[in-house]
mmCIF file of C-alpha atoms in Angstrom:
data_model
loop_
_atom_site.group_PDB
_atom_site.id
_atom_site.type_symbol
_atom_site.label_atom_id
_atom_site.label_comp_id
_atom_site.label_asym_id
_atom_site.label_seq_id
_atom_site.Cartn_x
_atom_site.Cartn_y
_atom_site.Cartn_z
ATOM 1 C CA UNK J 1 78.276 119.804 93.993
ATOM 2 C CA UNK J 2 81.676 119.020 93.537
ATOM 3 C CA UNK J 3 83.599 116.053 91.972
ATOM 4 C CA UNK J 4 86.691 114.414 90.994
ATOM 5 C CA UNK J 5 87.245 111.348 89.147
ATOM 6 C CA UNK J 6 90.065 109.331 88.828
ATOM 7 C CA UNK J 7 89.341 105.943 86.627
ATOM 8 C CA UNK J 8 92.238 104.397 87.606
ATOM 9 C CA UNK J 9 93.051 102.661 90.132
ATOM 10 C CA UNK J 10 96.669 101.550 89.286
ATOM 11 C CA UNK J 11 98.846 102.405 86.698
ATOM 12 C CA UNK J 12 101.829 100.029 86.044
ATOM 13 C CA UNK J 13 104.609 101.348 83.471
ATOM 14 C CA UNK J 14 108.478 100.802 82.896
ATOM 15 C CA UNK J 15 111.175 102.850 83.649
ATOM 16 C CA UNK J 16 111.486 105.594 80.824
ATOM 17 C CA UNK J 17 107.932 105.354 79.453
ATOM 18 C CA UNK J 18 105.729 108.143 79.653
ATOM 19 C CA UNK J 19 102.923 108.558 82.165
ATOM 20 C CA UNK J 20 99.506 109.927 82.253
ATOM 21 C CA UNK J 21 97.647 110.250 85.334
ATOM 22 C CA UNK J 22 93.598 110.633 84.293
ATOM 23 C CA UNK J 23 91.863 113.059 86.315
ATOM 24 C CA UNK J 24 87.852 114.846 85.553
ATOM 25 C CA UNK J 25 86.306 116.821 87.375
ATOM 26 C CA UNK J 26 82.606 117.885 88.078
ATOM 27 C CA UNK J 27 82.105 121.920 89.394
ATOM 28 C CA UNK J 28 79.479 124.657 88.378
ATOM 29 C CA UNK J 29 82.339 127.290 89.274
ATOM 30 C CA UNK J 30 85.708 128.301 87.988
ATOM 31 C CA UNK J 31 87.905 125.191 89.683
ATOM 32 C CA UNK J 32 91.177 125.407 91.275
ATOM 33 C CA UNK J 33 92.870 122.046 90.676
ATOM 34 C CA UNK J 34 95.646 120.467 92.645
ATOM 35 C CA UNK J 35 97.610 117.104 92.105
ATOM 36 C CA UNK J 36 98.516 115.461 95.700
ATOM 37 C CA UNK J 37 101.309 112.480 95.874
ATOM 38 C CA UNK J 38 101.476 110.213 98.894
ATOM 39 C CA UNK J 39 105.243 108.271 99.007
ATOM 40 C CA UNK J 40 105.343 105.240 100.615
ATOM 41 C CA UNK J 41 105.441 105.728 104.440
ATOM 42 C CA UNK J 42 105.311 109.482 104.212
ATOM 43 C CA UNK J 43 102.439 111.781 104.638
ATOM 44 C CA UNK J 44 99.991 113.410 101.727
ATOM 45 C CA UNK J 45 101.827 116.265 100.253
ATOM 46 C CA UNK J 46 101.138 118.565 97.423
ATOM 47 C CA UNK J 47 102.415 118.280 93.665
ATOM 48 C CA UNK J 48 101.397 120.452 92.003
ATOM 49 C CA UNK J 49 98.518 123.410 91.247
ATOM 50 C CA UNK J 50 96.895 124.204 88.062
ATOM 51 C CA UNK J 51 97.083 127.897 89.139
ATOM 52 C CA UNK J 52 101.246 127.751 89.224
ATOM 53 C CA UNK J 53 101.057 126.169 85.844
ATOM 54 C CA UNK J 54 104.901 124.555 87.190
ATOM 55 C CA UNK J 55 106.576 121.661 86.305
ATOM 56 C CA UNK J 56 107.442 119.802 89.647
ATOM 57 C CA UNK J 57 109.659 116.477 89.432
ATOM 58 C CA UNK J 58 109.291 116.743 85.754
ATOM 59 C CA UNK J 59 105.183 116.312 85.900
ATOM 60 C CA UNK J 60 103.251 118.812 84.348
ATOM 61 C CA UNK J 61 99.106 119.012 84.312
ATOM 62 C CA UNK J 62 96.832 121.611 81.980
ATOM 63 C CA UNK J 63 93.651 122.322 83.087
ATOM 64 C CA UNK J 64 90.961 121.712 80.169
ATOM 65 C CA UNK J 65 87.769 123.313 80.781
ATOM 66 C CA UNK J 66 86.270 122.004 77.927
ATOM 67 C CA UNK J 67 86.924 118.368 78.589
ATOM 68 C CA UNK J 68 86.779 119.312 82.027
ATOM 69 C CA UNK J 69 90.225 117.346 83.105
ATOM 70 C CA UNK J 70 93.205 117.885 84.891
ATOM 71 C CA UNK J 71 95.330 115.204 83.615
ATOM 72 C CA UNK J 72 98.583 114.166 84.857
ATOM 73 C CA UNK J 73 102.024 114.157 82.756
ATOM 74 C CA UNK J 74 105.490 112.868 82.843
ATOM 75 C CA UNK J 75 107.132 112.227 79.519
ATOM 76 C CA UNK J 76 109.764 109.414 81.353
ATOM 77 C CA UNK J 77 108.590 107.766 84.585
ATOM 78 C CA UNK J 78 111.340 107.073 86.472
ATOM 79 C CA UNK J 79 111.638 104.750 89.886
ATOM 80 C CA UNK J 80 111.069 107.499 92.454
ATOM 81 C CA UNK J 81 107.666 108.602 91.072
ATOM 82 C CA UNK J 82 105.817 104.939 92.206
ATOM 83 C CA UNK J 83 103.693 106.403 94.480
ATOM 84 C CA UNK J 84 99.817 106.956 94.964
ATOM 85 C CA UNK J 85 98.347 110.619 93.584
ATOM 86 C CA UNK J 86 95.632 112.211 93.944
ATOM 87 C CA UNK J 87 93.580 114.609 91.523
ATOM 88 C CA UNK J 88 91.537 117.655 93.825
ATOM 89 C CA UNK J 89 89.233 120.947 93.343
ATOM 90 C CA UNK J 90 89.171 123.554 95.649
ATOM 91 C CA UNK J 91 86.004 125.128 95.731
ATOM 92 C CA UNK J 92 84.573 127.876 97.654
ATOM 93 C CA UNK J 93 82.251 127.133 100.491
ATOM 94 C CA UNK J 94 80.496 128.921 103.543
ATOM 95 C CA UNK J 95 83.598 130.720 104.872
ATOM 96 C CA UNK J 96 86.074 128.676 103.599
ATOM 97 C CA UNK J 97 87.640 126.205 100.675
ATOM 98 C CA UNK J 98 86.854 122.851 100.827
ATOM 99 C CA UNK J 99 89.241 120.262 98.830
ATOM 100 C CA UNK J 100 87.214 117.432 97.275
ATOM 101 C CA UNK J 101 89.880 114.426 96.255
ATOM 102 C CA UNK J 102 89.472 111.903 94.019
ATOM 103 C CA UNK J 103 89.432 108.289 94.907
ATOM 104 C CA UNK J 104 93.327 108.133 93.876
ATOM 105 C CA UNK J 105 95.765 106.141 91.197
ATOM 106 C CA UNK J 106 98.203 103.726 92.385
ATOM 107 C CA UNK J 107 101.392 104.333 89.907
ATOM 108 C CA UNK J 108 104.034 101.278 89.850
ATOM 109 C CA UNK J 109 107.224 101.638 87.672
ATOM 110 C CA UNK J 110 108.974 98.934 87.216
ATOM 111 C CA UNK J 111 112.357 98.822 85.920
ATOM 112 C CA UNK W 1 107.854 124.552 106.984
ATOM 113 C CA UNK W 2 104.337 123.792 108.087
ATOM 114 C CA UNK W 3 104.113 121.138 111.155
ATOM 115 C CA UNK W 4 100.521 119.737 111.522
ATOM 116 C CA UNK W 5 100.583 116.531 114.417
ATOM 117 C CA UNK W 6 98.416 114.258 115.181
ATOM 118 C CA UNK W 7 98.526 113.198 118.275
ATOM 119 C CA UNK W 8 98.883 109.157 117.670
ATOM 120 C CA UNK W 9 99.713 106.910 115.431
ATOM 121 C CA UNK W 10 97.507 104.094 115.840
ATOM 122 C CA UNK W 11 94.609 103.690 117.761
ATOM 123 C CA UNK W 12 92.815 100.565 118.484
ATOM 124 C CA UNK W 13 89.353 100.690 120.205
ATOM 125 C CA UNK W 14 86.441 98.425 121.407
ATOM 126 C CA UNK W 15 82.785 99.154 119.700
ATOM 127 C CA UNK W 16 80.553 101.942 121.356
ATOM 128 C CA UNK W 17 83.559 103.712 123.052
ATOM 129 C CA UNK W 18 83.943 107.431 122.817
ATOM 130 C CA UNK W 19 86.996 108.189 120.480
ATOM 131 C CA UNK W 20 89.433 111.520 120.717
ATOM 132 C CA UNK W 21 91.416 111.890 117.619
ATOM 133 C CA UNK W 22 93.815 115.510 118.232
ATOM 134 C CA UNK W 23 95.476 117.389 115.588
ATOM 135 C CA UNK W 24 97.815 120.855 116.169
ATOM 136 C CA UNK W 25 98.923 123.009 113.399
ATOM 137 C CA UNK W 26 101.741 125.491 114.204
ATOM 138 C CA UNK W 27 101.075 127.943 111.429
ATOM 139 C CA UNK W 28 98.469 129.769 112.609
ATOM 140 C CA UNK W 29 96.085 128.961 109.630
ATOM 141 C CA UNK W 30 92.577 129.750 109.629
ATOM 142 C CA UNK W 31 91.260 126.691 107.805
ATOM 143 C CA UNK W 32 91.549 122.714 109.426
ATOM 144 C CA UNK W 33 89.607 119.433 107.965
ATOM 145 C CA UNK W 34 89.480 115.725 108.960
ATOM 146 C CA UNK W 35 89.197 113.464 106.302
ATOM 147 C CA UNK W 36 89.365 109.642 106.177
ATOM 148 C CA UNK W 37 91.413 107.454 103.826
ATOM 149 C CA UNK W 38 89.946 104.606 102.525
ATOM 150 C CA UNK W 39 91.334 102.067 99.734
ATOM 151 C CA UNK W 40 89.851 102.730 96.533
ATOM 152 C CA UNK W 41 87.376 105.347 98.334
ATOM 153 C CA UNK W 42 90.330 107.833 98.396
ATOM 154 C CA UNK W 43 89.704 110.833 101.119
ATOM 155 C CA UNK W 44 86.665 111.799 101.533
ATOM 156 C CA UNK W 45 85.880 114.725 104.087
ATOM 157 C CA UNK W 46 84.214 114.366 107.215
ATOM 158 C CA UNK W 47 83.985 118.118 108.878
ATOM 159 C CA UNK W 48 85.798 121.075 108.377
ATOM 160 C CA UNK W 49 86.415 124.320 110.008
ATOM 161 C CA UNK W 50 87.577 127.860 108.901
ATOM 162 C CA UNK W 51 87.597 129.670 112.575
ATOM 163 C CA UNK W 52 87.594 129.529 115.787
ATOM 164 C CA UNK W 53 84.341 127.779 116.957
ATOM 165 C CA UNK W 54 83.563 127.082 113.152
ATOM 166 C CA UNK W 55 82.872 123.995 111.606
ATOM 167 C CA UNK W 56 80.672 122.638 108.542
ATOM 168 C CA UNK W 57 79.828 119.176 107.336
ATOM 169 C CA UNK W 58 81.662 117.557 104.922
ATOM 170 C CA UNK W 59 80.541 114.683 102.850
ATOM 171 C CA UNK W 60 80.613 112.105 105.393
ATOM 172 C CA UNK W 61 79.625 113.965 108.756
ATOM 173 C CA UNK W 62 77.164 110.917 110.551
ATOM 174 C CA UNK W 63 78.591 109.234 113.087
ATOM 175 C CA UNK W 64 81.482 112.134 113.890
ATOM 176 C CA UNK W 65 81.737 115.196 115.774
ATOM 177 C CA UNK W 66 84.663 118.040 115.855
ATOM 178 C CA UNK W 67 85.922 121.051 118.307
ATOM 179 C CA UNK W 68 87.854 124.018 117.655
ATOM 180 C CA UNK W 69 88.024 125.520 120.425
ATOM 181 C CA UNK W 70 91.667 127.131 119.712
ATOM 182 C CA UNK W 71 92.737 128.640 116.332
ATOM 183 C CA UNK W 72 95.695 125.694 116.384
ATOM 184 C CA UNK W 73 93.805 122.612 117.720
ATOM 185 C CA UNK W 74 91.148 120.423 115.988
ATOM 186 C CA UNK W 75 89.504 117.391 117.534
ATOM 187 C CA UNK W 76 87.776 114.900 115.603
ATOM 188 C CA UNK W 77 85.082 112.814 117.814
ATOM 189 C CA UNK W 78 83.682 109.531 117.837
ATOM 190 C CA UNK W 79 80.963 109.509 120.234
ATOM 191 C CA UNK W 80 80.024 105.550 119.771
ATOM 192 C CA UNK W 81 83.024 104.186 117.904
ATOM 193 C CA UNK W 82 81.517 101.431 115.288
ATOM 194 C CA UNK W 83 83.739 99.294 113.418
ATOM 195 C CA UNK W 84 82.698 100.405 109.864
ATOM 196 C CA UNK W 85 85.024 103.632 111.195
ATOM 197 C CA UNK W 86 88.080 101.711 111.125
ATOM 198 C CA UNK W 87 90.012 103.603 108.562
ATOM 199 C CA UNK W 88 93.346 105.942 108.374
ATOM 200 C CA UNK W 89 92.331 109.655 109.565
ATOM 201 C CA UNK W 90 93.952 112.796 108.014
ATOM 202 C CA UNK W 91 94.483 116.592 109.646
ATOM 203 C CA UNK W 92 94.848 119.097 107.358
ATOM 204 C CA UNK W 93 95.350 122.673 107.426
ATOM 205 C CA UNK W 94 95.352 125.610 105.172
ATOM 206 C CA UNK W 95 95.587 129.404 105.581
ATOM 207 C CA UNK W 96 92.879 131.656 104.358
ATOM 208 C CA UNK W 97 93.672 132.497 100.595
ATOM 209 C CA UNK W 98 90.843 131.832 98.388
ATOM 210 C CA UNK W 99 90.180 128.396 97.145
ATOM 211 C CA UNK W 100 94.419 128.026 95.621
ATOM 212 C CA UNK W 101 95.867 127.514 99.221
ATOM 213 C CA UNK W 102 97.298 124.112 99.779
ATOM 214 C CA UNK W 103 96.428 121.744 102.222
ATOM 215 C CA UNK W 104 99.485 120.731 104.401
ATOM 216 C CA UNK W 105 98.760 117.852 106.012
ATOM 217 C CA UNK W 106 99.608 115.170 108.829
ATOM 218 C CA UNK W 107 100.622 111.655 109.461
ATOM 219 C CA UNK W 108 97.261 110.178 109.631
ATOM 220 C CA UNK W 109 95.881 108.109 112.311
ATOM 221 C CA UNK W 110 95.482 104.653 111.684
ATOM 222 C CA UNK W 111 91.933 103.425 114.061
ATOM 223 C CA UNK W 112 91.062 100.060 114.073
ATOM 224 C CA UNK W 113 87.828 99.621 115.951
ATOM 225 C CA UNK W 114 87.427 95.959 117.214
#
């Protein structure tokens, strides 16, 4: 079975400070992990992918297989990134992938 | 870009009807899922399909049913709508890639069974 854990459910920081999203994951295979953001009003998009190993809007996540997490980073959190994310593995299944998300972080920066 | 529609907004329904929730993808991918969107649940996956006439459980199956009966189409079916299935629904779809292909996905559909 697969799973993703996210223990936070918000996240507030200021302006400028850095951010870390937490993200662990649970998978007997070798995991392909994804970061999803969800803008206010807008629809579920994708971030980033462990796989591209590519810094998108200045975040940047490193998969650890021995702690088993896919943490998210930004080293200054700026207005534009208050949004909710989600942390996902992609596994393999019947004839197909199947996404598993996590339950998702709320991330408020406030000036 | 990658256009996946669903085909309403918001729903509302009464208790025990027979919901139709549509969702077309116009880039020919292989792969389509429903999931719903919960607060503090996050999405959790209700059926998905990876062909034509496909489809396999996801973690939260009871209570839904899906079609493909068209590579671009995807229904998602309540056959007795209950209100514990008031939620926000997401389409997805993804091509066939091995497990690294994104999911590109729609608006949602926001059901509020009454």
């Amino acid at each position: 079975a697969q799973r993703v854990t996210q223990p936070e459910k918000l996240l507030s920081v200021f302006k400028g400070a850095p951010v870390e999203l937490k993200c662990n994951y649970s998978y007997s295979g070798s995991p392909e992990l994804f970061w999803y953001v969800q803008y206010s009003r807008q629809r579920l998009q994708l971030l980033l992918r462990h796989i591209s190993r590519e810094s998108i809007k200045g975040f940047t996540a490193d998969l650890n297989k021995g702690e088993t997490s896919f943490h998210l980073k930004k080293p200054f959190a700026q207005e534009e990134d208050s949004a909710m994310y989600y942390c996902a593995l992609s596994g393999l299944t019947g004839g197909g992938n199947k996404l598993t998300f996590g339950t998702g972080t709320q991330l408020k920066v406030e000036l | 870009d990658v256009k996946v529609t669903q085909s309403s907004r918001y729903l509302v329904k009464r208790t025990g009807e027979k919901v139709f929730l549509e969702c077309v993808q116009d880039m020919d991918h292989e792969n389509m899922f429903w999931y719903r969107q919960d607060p503090g649940l996050g999405l959790r996956l209700i059926y998905f399909s990876y062909d034509v006439k496909m489809k396999e459980k996801g973690d939260i199956p009871e209570g839904y049913s899906v079609s493909r009966e068209k590579k671009e189409r995807f229904s998602l079916i309540l056959e007795s709508a209950s209100t514990n299935q008031t939620s926000m629904y997401l389409c997805a779809s993804s091509p066939t890639g091995g497990n690294n292909s994104p999911l590109h996905f729609g608006n949602g559909t926001r059901l509020t069974v009454t």
